[in-house]
Coordinates of C-alpha atoms in Angstrom, one line a residue:
X837 CA 172.1 206.1 101.0
X838 CA 170.4 206.5 104.4
X839 CA 169.9 210.2 103.6
X840 CA 168.3 209.4 100.3
X841 CA 166.0 206.9 101.8
X842 CA 164.9 209.4 104.5
X843 CA 164.3 211.9 101.8
X844 CA 161.9 209.5 100.1
X845 CA 160.1 208.8 103.4
X846 CA 159.7 212.5 103.9
X847 CA 158.6 213.1 100.2
X848 CA 155.2 214.7 99.5
X849 CA 152.3 212.4 99.2
X850 CA 151.1 211.0 95.9
X851 CA 148.6 213.9 95.5
X852 CA 150.7 216.5 97.3
X853 CA 150.8 220.0 95.9
X854 CA 154.4 219.9 94.7
X855 CA 153.8 216.6 92.8
X856 CA 150.5 217.9 91.2
X857 CA 152.2 221.2 90.2
X858 CA 155.0 219.2 88.5
X859 CA 152.5 217.1 86.6
X860 CA 150.5 220.1 85.4
X861 CA 153.7 221.9 84.4
X862 CA 154.9 218.9 82.5
X863 CA 151.5 218.7 80.7
X864 CA 151.8 222.4 79.8
X865 CA 155.4 221.9 78.4
X866 CA 154.2 218.9 76.4
X867 CA 151.3 220.9 75.1
X868 CA 153.7 223.5 73.8
X869 CA 156.0 220.9 72.3
X870 CA 153.7 219.1 69.9
X871 CA 153.4 221.9 67.4
X872 CA 155.2 220.0 64.6
X873 CA 151.9 218.3 64.0
X874 CA 150.3 221.6 63.0
X875 CA 152.7 222.3 60.1
X876 CA 150.1 221.5 57.5
X877 CA 147.8 224.3 58.9
X878 CA 150.1 227.0 57.6
X879 CA 152.3 225.1 55.1
X880 CA 150.3 226.0 51.9
X881 CA 150.2 229.7 52.8
X882 CA 153.9 229.6 53.6
X883 CA 154.6 228.0 50.3
X884 CA 152.4 230.5 48.4
X885 CA 154.0 233.5 50.1
X886 CA 157.6 232.3 49.4
X887 CA 156.8 230.7 46.0
X888 CA 158.3 227.4 46.8
X889 CA 157.3 224.0 45.4
X890 CA 155.4 221.3 47.2
X891 CA 158.6 219.2 47.3
X892 CA 160.5 222.1 48.9
X893 CA 157.6 222.6 51.4
X894 CA 157.8 218.9 52.3
X895 CA 161.5 219.3 52.9
X896 CA 160.8 222.1 55.4
X897 CA 158.2 219.9 57.2
X898 CA 160.6 217.0 57.2
X899 CA 163.3 219.2 58.8
X900 CA 161.0 219.6 61.8
X901 CA 160.4 215.8 62.0
X902 CA 164.1 215.2 61.7
X903 CA 164.8 217.6 64.5
X904 CA 162.4 215.6 66.7
X905 CA 163.7 212.2 66.0
X906 CA 167.4 212.8 65.5
X907 CA 167.8 214.9 68.7
X908 CA 166.2 212.3 70.9
X909 CA 169.3 210.5 72.0
X910 CA 171.1 213.8 72.8
X911 CA 168.3 215.4 74.8
X912 CA 167.6 212.1 76.5
X913 CA 171.1 211.8 77.7
X914 CA 171.2 215.4 78.9
X915 CA 167.9 215.2 80.8
X916 CA 168.9 211.8 82.4
X917 CA 172.2 213.2 83.7
X918 CA 171.5 216.9 84.3
X919 CA 167.8 217.1 84.9
X920 CA 165.1 219.1 83.0
X921 CA 166.6 222.6 83.3
X922 CA 169.0 222.5 80.3
X923 CA 166.5 220.9 77.9
X924 CA 163.9 223.4 78.9
X925 CA 166.2 226.3 78.2
X926 CA 167.1 224.7 74.9
X927 CA 163.4 224.3 74.0
X928 CA 162.8 228.0 74.8
X929 CA 165.6 229.1 72.5
X930 CA 164.8 226.7 69.7
X931 CA 161.1 227.5 69.6
X932 CA 161.6 231.3 69.8
X933 CA 164.3 231.4 67.1
X934 CA 162.6 228.7 64.8
X935 CA 159.1 230.2 64.7
X936 CA 160.2 233.8 64.8
X937 CA 162.5 233.1 61.8
X938 CA 159.7 231.5 59.9
X939 CA 157.4 234.5 60.6
X940 CA 160.1 237.0 59.5
X941 CA 160.6 235.1 56.2
X942 CA 156.8 234.9 55.7
X943 CA 156.4 238.6 56.3
X944 CA 159.3 239.6 54.0
X945 CA 158.0 237.4 51.2
X946 CA 159.9 237.3 47.9
X947 CA 159.4 240.8 46.7
X948 CA 160.1 240.2 43.0
X949 CA 157.6 237.3 42.8
X950 CA 160.3 234.7 42.1
X951 CA 161.1 231.8 44.4
X952 CA 163.3 232.5 47.4
X953 CA 167.0 232.0 47.0
X954 CA 168.8 228.8 48.0
X955 CA 170.3 230.5 51.0
X956 CA 167.0 231.7 52.3
X957 CA 165.5 228.3 51.7
X958 CA 168.3 226.7 53.7
X959 CA 167.5 229.2 56.5
X960 CA 163.9 228.2 56.4
X961 CA 164.8 224.5 56.7
X962 CA 167.1 225.4 59.6
X963 CA 164.1 227.1 61.3
X964 CA 162.1 224.0 60.8
X965 CA 164.9 221.9 62.3
X966 CA 165.0 224.1 65.4
X967 CA 161.3 223.7 66.0
X968 CA 161.9 219.9 66.0
X969 CA 164.9 220.2 68.4
X970 CA 162.7 222.3 70.8
X971 CA 159.8 219.8 70.6
X972 CA 162.0 216.9 71.6
X973 CA 163.7 218.9 74.3
X974 CA 160.4 219.9 75.9
X975 CA 158.9 216.5 75.7
X976 CA 162.0 214.7 77.1
X977 CA 162.1 217.0 80.1
X978 CA 158.4 216.7 80.8
X979 CA 158.2 212.9 80.5
X980 CA 161.4 212.2 82.4
X981 CA 160.4 214.5 85.3
X982 CA 157.0 212.9 85.5
X983 CA 158.4 209.4 85.4
X984 CA 160.8 210.3 88.3
X985 CA 158.1 212.0 90.3
X986 CA 155.5 209.2 90.6
X987 CA 155.6 205.7 91.9
X988 CA 155.1 202.6 89.7
X989 CA 151.4 202.5 90.6
X990 CA 150.7 205.9 89.0
X991 CA 153.6 206.2 86.6
X992 CA 151.9 204.8 83.5
X993 CA 148.8 207.0 84.0
X994 CA 150.7 210.2 84.6
X995 CA 153.2 209.8 81.8
X996 CA 150.3 209.0 79.5
X997 CA 148.7 212.3 80.5
X998 CA 151.9 214.2 79.6
X999 CA 152.3 212.4 76.2
X1000 CA 148.6 213.0 75.5
X1001 CA 149.2 216.7 76.0
X1002 CA 151.8 216.5 73.3
X1003 CA 149.3 214.9 71.0
X1004 CA 146.6 217.5 71.7
X1005 CA 149.0 220.4 70.9
X1006 CA 147.9 220.7 67.3
X1007 CA 144.2 220.8 68.3
X1008 CA 144.8 223.4 70.9
X1009 CA 146.8 225.8 68.6
X1010 CA 144.7 225.2 65.5
X1011 CA 141.6 226.0 67.5
X1012 CA 143.2 229.2 68.7
X1013 CA 144.2 230.2 65.2
X1014 CA 140.7 229.5 63.9
X1015 CA 139.0 231.6 66.6
X1016 CA 141.4 234.5 66.9
X1017 CA 143.4 234.7 63.7
X1018 CA 141.4 233.2 60.8
X1019 CA 143.3 233.5 57.6
X1020 CA 146.2 235.4 59.3
X1021 CA 149.3 233.2 58.9
X1022 CA 151.7 235.8 60.2
X1023 CA 149.8 236.2 63.5
X1024 CA 149.5 232.4 63.8
X1025 CA 153.3 232.0 63.5
X1026 CA 153.8 234.7 66.1
X1027 CA 151.4 232.9 68.4
X1028 CA 153.4 229.7 68.0
X1029 CA 156.7 231.5 68.7
X1030 CA 155.4 233.1 71.9
X1031 CA 153.2 230.3 73.3
X1032 CA 155.7 227.5 72.8
X1033 CA 158.7 229.4 74.1
X1034 CA 156.8 230.7 77.1
X1035 CA 155.5 227.2 78.1
X1036 CA 159.2 226.2 78.4
X1037 CA 159.9 229.3 80.5
X1038 CA 157.0 228.4 82.9
X1039 CA 158.4 224.8 83.0
X1040 CA 161.7 226.1 84.2
X1041 CA 160.1 227.2 87.5
X1042 CA 157.7 224.3 88.1
X1043 CA 158.9 221.2 86.3
X1044 CA 161.2 219.7 88.9
X1045 CA 161.5 216.0 89.9
X1046 CA 159.8 215.2 93.2
X1047 CA 161.0 212.0 94.9
X1048 CA 158.3 209.4 94.9
X1049 CA 157.1 208.3 98.3
X1050 CA 158.5 204.9 99.4
X1051 CA 156.1 202.1 100.2
X1052 CA 157.1 199.4 102.6
X1053 CA 157.4 195.9 101.1
X1054 CA 159.5 192.8 101.1
X1055 CA 163.1 193.6 101.2
X1056 CA 166.0 191.6 99.9
X1057 CA 169.3 192.8 101.3
X1058 CA 170.3 196.2 99.9
X1059 CA 167.6 196.1 97.3
X1060 CA 164.8 196.7 99.8
X1061 CA 164.3 200.3 98.7
X1062 CA 162.9 199.2 95.3
X1063 CA 159.2 199.0 94.7
X1064 CA 157.7 195.6 93.9
X1065 CA 157.1 194.8 90.3
X1066 CA 153.7 193.3 89.5
X1067 CA 154.0 189.6 88.7
X1068 CA 152.1 190.0 85.4
X1069 CA 154.3 192.8 84.0
X1070 CA 157.3 190.6 82.8
X1071 CA 157.5 188.3 79.9
X1072 CA 159.6 185.2 80.1
X1073 CA 162.3 185.1 77.5
X1074 CA 165.3 183.3 79.0
X1075 CA 164.4 179.8 79.9
X1076 CA 167.6 178.0 79.0
X1077 CA 169.6 177.6 82.2
X1078 CA 172.8 177.9 80.3
X1079 CA 171.9 181.4 79.2
X1080 CA 172.4 184.3 81.6
X1081 CA 170.4 187.4 81.9
X1082 CA 172.9 190.0 80.7
X1083 CA 173.7 192.3 83.6
X1084 CA 170.1 193.4 84.3
X1085 CA 170.8 194.6 87.8
X1086 CA 174.2 196.1 87.0
X1087 CA 173.0 197.9 83.8
X1088 CA 169.8 199.1 85.5
X1089 CA 171.8 201.7 87.4
X1090 CA 173.1 203.2 84.2
X1091 CA 170.0 203.1 82.0
X1092 CA 168.5 206.4 80.9
X1093 CA 165.1 207.6 82.0
X1094 CA 163.3 204.5 83.2
X1095 CA 166.4 202.6 84.0
X1096 CA 168.2 205.2 86.1
X1097 CA 168.0 206.0 89.8
X1098 CA 166.4 209.3 90.4
X1099 CA 167.9 211.7 92.8
X1100 CA 165.8 210.4 95.7
X1101 CA 167.6 207.0 95.5
X1102 CA 164.6 205.2 94.0
X1103 CA 165.0 203.2 90.9
X1104 CA 162.5 204.2 88.3
X1105 CA 162.8 200.7 86.9
X1106 CA 160.8 198.8 89.5
X1107 CA 162.0 195.4 90.3
X1108 CA 165.4 195.6 88.5
X1109 CA 167.3 195.7 91.7
X1110 CA 165.6 192.5 92.7
X1111 CA 166.1 190.7 89.5
X1112 CA 168.9 188.5 90.7
X1113 CA 166.6 187.0 93.3
X1114 CA 164.0 186.1 90.6
X1115 CA 164.2 183.1 88.4
X1116 CA 165.7 183.5 85.0
X1117 CA 162.5 182.6 83.3
X1118 CA 160.8 185.6 84.9
X1119 CA 163.5 188.1 83.8
X1120 CA 163.1 190.6 80.9
X1121 CA 165.8 190.4 78.3
X1122 CA 168.6 193.0 78.2
X1123 CA 169.4 193.5 74.6
X1124 CA 171.2 196.7 73.6
X1125 CA 174.2 198.1 71.7
X1126 CA 175.8 195.7 69.3
X1127 CA 173.5 192.9 70.3
X1128 CA 170.5 195.0 69.3
X1129 CA 171.9 195.5 65.8
X1130 CA 172.3 191.7 65.4
X1131 CA 168.7 190.9 66.3
X1132 CA 166.1 190.2 63.6
X1133 CA 163.4 191.7 65.8
X1134 CA 165.1 195.1 65.7
X1135 CA 165.1 195.3 61.9
X1136 CA 161.5 193.9 61.8
X1137 CA 160.1 196.6 64.1
X1138 CA 162.2 199.3 62.5
X1139 CA 160.9 198.4 59.0
X1140 CA 157.3 198.3 60.3
X1141 CA 157.9 201.7 62.0
X1142 CA 159.4 203.2 58.8
X1143 CA 156.4 202.1 56.6
X1144 CA 153.6 203.1 59.0
X1145 CA 155.2 206.3 60.5
X1146 CA 156.3 207.3 57.1
X1147 CA 152.7 207.1 55.9
X1148 CA 151.6 209.1 58.9
X1149 CA 154.2 211.8 58.5
X1150 CA 153.4 212.2 54.8
X1151 CA 149.7 212.6 55.5
X1152 CA 150.2 214.9 58.5
X1153 CA 152.5 217.3 56.6
X1154 CA 150.3 217.4 53.6
X1155 CA 146.7 217.2 54.9
X1156 CA 146.5 221.0 54.5
X1157 CA 147.3 220.8 50.8
X1158 CA 144.9 217.9 50.4
X1159 CA 142.0 219.8 52.0
X1160 CA 142.9 222.9 50.0
X1161 CA 142.8 220.9 46.7
X1162 CA 139.5 219.4 47.5
X1163 CA 138.0 222.7 48.6
X1164 CA 139.2 224.5 45.5
X1165 CA 137.8 221.8 43.2
X1166 CA 134.4 222.0 44.8
X1167 CA 133.9 225.8 44.8
X1168 CA 133.5 228.5 42.2
X1169 CA 134.1 231.4 44.7
X1170 CA 137.4 230.6 46.5
X1171 CA 137.6 232.2 50.0
X1172 CA 141.0 232.0 51.7
X1173 CA 139.5 232.4 55.2
X1174 CA 137.1 229.5 54.5
X1175 CA 139.9 227.4 53.1
X1176 CA 142.0 228.0 56.2
X1177 CA 139.1 226.9 58.3
X1178 CA 139.0 223.5 56.5
X1179 CA 142.8 223.2 57.0
X1180 CA 142.5 223.9 60.7
X1181 CA 139.6 221.4 61.0
X1182 CA 141.8 218.7 59.5
X1183 CA 144.7 219.5 61.9
X1184 CA 142.3 219.5 64.9
X1185 CA 140.8 216.2 63.8
X1186 CA 144.3 214.7 63.4
X1187 CA 145.3 215.9 66.9
X1188 CA 142.2 214.5 68.6
X1189 CA 142.7 211.2 66.8
X1190 CA 146.3 211.1 67.8
X1191 CA 145.3 211.7 71.4
X1192 CA 142.7 208.9 71.3
X1193 CA 145.0 206.5 69.6
X1194 CA 147.7 206.9 72.3
X1195 CA 145.3 206.2 75.1
X1196 CA 143.5 203.3 73.4
X1197 CA 146.7 201.6 72.3
X1198 CA 147.8 201.3 75.9
X1199 CA 144.5 199.8 77.0
X1200 CA 144.4 197.4 74.0
X1201 CA 148.0 196.2 74.3
X1202 CA 147.5 195.5 78.0
X1203 CA 144.2 193.7 77.2
X1204 CA 145.9 191.5 74.6
X1205 CA 148.7 190.7 77.1
X1206 CA 146.8 190.2 80.3
X1207 CA 143.4 188.9 79.2
X1208 CA 144.0 187.2 75.9
X1209 CA 147.4 186.0 77.0
X1210 CA 148.9 186.9 73.6
X1211 CA 152.0 188.9 72.8
X1212 CA 151.5 192.6 72.7
X1213 CA 152.9 192.5 69.2
X1214 CA 149.5 191.6 67.9
X1215 CA 148.5 195.2 68.6
X1216 CA 150.7 196.1 65.6
X1217 CA 148.2 194.2 63.4
X1218 CA 145.4 196.4 64.6
X1219 CA 147.5 199.5 64.0
X1220 CA 148.5 198.4 60.5
X1221 CA 144.9 197.7 59.7
X1222 CA 143.9 201.2 60.8
X1223 CA 146.5 202.7 58.5
X1224 CA 145.2 200.6 55.6
X1225 CA 141.7 201.9 56.3
X1226 CA 142.9 205.5 56.5
X1227 CA 144.6 205.3 53.1
X1228 CA 141.7 203.5 51.4
X1229 CA 139.3 206.1 52.8
X1230 CA 141.5 209.0 51.6
X1231 CA 141.7 207.5 48.1
X1232 CA 137.9 207.3 47.8
X1233 CA 137.0 210.7 49.4
X1234 CA 136.5 213.5 46.9
X1235 CA 134.8 216.1 49.1
X1236 CA 136.5 218.2 51.7
X1237 CA 133.5 217.8 54.0
X1238 CA 134.1 214.1 54.4
X1239 CA 137.9 214.2 54.6
X1240 CA 137.7 214.2 58.4
X1241 CA 136.9 210.5 58.3
X1242 CA 140.2 209.5 56.7
X1243 CA 142.0 212.1 58.9
X1244 CA 140.6 210.8 62.1
X1245 CA 141.4 207.2 61.2
X1246 CA 144.9 208.2 60.3
X1247 CA 145.3 210.1 63.6
X1248 CA 144.1 207.2 65.7
X1249 CA 146.4 204.8 63.8
X1250 CA 149.4 207.1 64.2
X1251 CA 148.8 207.7 67.9
X1252 CA 148.3 204.0 68.3
X1253 CA 151.6 203.2 66.7
X1254 CA 153.6 205.4 69.1
X1255 CA 151.5 204.3 72.0
X1256 CA 151.9 200.6 71.5
X1257 CA 155.6 200.3 70.4
X1258 CA 157.3 201.2 73.7
X1259 CA 155.7 198.4 75.6
X1260 CA 156.6 196.0 72.7
X1261 CA 160.2 197.1 72.7
X1262 CA 160.3 196.5 76.5
X1263 CA 159.0 193.0 75.9
X1264 CA 161.5 192.3 73.1
X1265 CA 164.6 194.0 74.3
X1266 CA 164.1 194.7 78.0
X1267 CA 163.6 197.8 80.2
X1268 CA 167.2 198.5 81.3
X1269 CA 168.1 200.3 78.0
X1270 CA 164.6 201.4 76.9
X1271 CA 165.6 205.0 76.0
X1272 CA 168.6 203.9 74.0
X1273 CA 166.7 201.2 72.1
X1274 CA 163.7 203.4 71.5
X1275 CA 166.0 206.1 70.2
X1276 CA 167.3 203.8 67.5
X1277 CA 163.9 202.6 66.5
X1278 CA 162.6 206.1 66.1
X1279 CA 165.3 206.8 63.5
X1280 CA 163.1 204.8 61.2
X1281 CA 160.5 207.6 60.7
X1282 CA 163.3 209.7 59.2
X1283 CA 163.7 207.2 56.4
X1284 CA 160.0 206.5 55.8
X1285 CA 158.9 210.1 56.3
X1286 CA 161.5 211.4 53.8
X1287 CA 160.7 208.9 51.1
X1288 CA 156.9 209.2 51.2
X1289 CA 156.8 213.0 51.9
X1290 CA 159.1 213.9 49.0
X1291 CA 157.2 211.5 46.8
X1292 CA 154.0 213.2 47.7
X1293 CA 155.4 216.7 47.1
X1294 CA 156.8 215.7 43.7
X1295 CA 153.4 214.2 42.8
X1296 CA 151.6 217.4 43.7
X1297 CA 154.2 219.5 41.7
X1298 CA 153.6 217.3 38.7
X1299 CA 149.9 218.0 38.8
X1300 CA 150.2 221.7 39.5
X1301 CA 149.5 224.0 36.6
X1302 CA 152.5 226.1 35.5
X1303 CA 152.5 229.5 34.0
X1304 CA 151.5 229.1 30.3
X1305 CA 150.7 225.4 30.8
X1306 CA 147.3 224.5 29.4
X1307 CA 147.6 220.7 29.6
X1308 CA 145.8 220.6 33.0
X1309 CA 142.1 220.2 33.3
X1310 CA 142.0 223.2 35.7
X1311 CA 141.4 226.3 33.5
X1312 CA 139.6 228.6 35.9
X1313 CA 141.2 231.2 38.2
X1314 CA 139.5 231.4 41.6
X1315 CA 140.9 234.4 43.3
X1316 CA 144.3 235.9 44.0
X1317 CA 145.0 233.6 46.9
X1318 CA 145.2 230.6 44.7
X1319 CA 146.3 232.1 41.4
X1320 CA 149.4 233.5 43.1
X1321 CA 150.6 230.1 44.3
X1322 CA 151.5 226.9 42.6
X1323 CA 148.7 224.9 43.9
X1324 CA 147.0 221.9 42.3
X1325 CA 143.2 222.5 42.0
X1326 CA 142.2 219.2 40.5
X1327 CA 141.0 217.6 43.7
X1328 CA 141.9 214.0 44.5
X1329 CA 143.8 213.7 41.2
X1330 CA 146.5 215.9 42.7
X1331 CA 147.6 213.2 45.2
X1332 CA 145.7 209.9 44.8
X1333 CA 148.6 208.1 43.2
X1334 CA 150.8 208.8 46.3
X1335 CA 148.1 207.3 48.5
X1336 CA 148.1 204.2 46.4
X1337 CA 151.8 203.7 47.2
X1338 CA 151.3 204.2 50.9
X1339 CA 148.3 201.9 50.8
X1340 CA 150.5 199.1 49.5
X1341 CA 153.2 200.0 52.1
X1342 CA 150.7 199.6 54.9
X1343 CA 149.6 196.3 53.6
X1344 CA 153.3 195.2 53.6
X1345 CA 153.5 196.5 57.2
X1346 CA 150.4 194.4 58.1
X1347 CA 152.1 191.3 56.8
X1348 CA 155.3 192.0 58.7
X1349 CA 153.3 192.8 61.9
X1350 CA 151.5 189.4 61.6
X1351 CA 154.8 187.6 61.1
X1352 CA 156.3 189.5 64.1
X1353 CA 153.3 188.6 66.4
X1354 CA 153.3 184.9 65.4
X1355 CA 157.0 184.7 65.8
X1356 CA 156.8 186.3 69.3
X1357 CA 154.0 183.9 70.3
X1358 CA 156.0 180.9 69.2
X1359 CA 159.0 182.1 71.2
X1360 CA 157.0 182.6 74.3
X1361 CA 155.3 179.2 74.0
X1362 CA 158.8 177.6 73.6
X1363 CA 160.0 179.5 76.7
X1364 CA 157.1 178.2 78.8
X1365 CA 158.0 174.7 77.8
X1366 CA 161.7 175.3 78.6
X1367 CA 162.8 174.9 75.0
X1368 CA 163.6 178.5 74.1
X1369 CA 166.5 179.1 71.9
X1370 CA 167.9 182.6 72.2
X1371 CA 170.0 182.2 69.1
X1372 CA 166.8 182.5 67.1
X1373 CA 166.8 186.2 67.9
X1374 CA 170.0 186.9 66.2
X1375 CA 171.0 187.2 62.5

């Protein structure tokens, strides 16, 4: 213990070279890990080349999303216990194999003109799954290392920078594709394979935890090495003197990521070691495991997450097809290069919106909590309203030149959702098991994303003209690039009914968000008056 404390005293300064290099390396790894958001930039071309339906194409996109969310608990546990090295090696292998496999299948095509076999389609889905595994491995390593390398005073800002790099990934790569490989999907897939895997290789050498410097402060027995927690950062939940805080200090030493002690002996969960000396009314809850699955709040936030993130995933995976349908409807001389530029523009707009949303959500949630003195859960009402706006705008837009308005709104809403929820989960369930609880909540996008994306794909397929089918309004052929693929050319009619469904879903999410915020506010008011009843949390 004394050796660890000395190591912290001798650690590089806050802006020392080692710490800054680690931060820049983490941002680079995160930048290479967010490429699942760029799927819609090459999805229509991939579907055309392999002659697969929009429903099948959505399954491939969903495989990438499933790889991200389903592998979270696994990579999180590995990086918490073993450090970033193993996840970074895993990210390198997954990215290289995943994107190289997609490129090889795209280059080979189908030959006979028929759709690919079931075995080849399964292989394509597996490649998508691997890209998702790599994305989560890289991000987990980058965020975990950054959180362990900076003190509490700078941790929120530095981890936000890393996560923002993840959000900007699609913009970065879509811009490179637009500038260097316009209309060349094979070269674009090769770029993704090399750039993403090499970012993980670079991270192997420079992404390493640096013990944060210790700052002297009030000490309380053996807990003196812990940094002080700001008085305004905790939310009183347990006011009944007959109810104990459930093992906050003990569990803090075993919590993943933010709840674990980094190698330097410092707790990355500030103040948990001092929690026993604090009054119970000033202690965050510690709800996890079976207790979590018995709380109404968990199902409430999961349902909101499923509705909103499912809407976002559906739009993100299909915005390329939406822009292509609108562009084809509005032009008599279809140009594949011009169409790919519109696709890239939508992906870039989504990425920038995602980046802005993640930053703004943190500022807004803290403003709601610290200045308006309301629960952070009210930020979910703002996020839900933005989702409603995005779907309403997308329903009304009939020109590809104005689609960016709906895309930007959706990007901000989607980024805001993932930026606001972690702080709300800390408020509701505590910090000691944040990674575990967050992992369970982020299983919800698998449900919502699957339902809405497959619905969207089937709707597109239903409006796509088939060979010999003359029932569709689209009778013109606009070039080989479109005539060779099963693509709906009827503009907004191709997909608008799907957007009406997600519009209703987002309205339901707004109602649930309002209920959650009001419920949280009442609970906090009761806690301040000493009349909190913890049994109200449980089913």
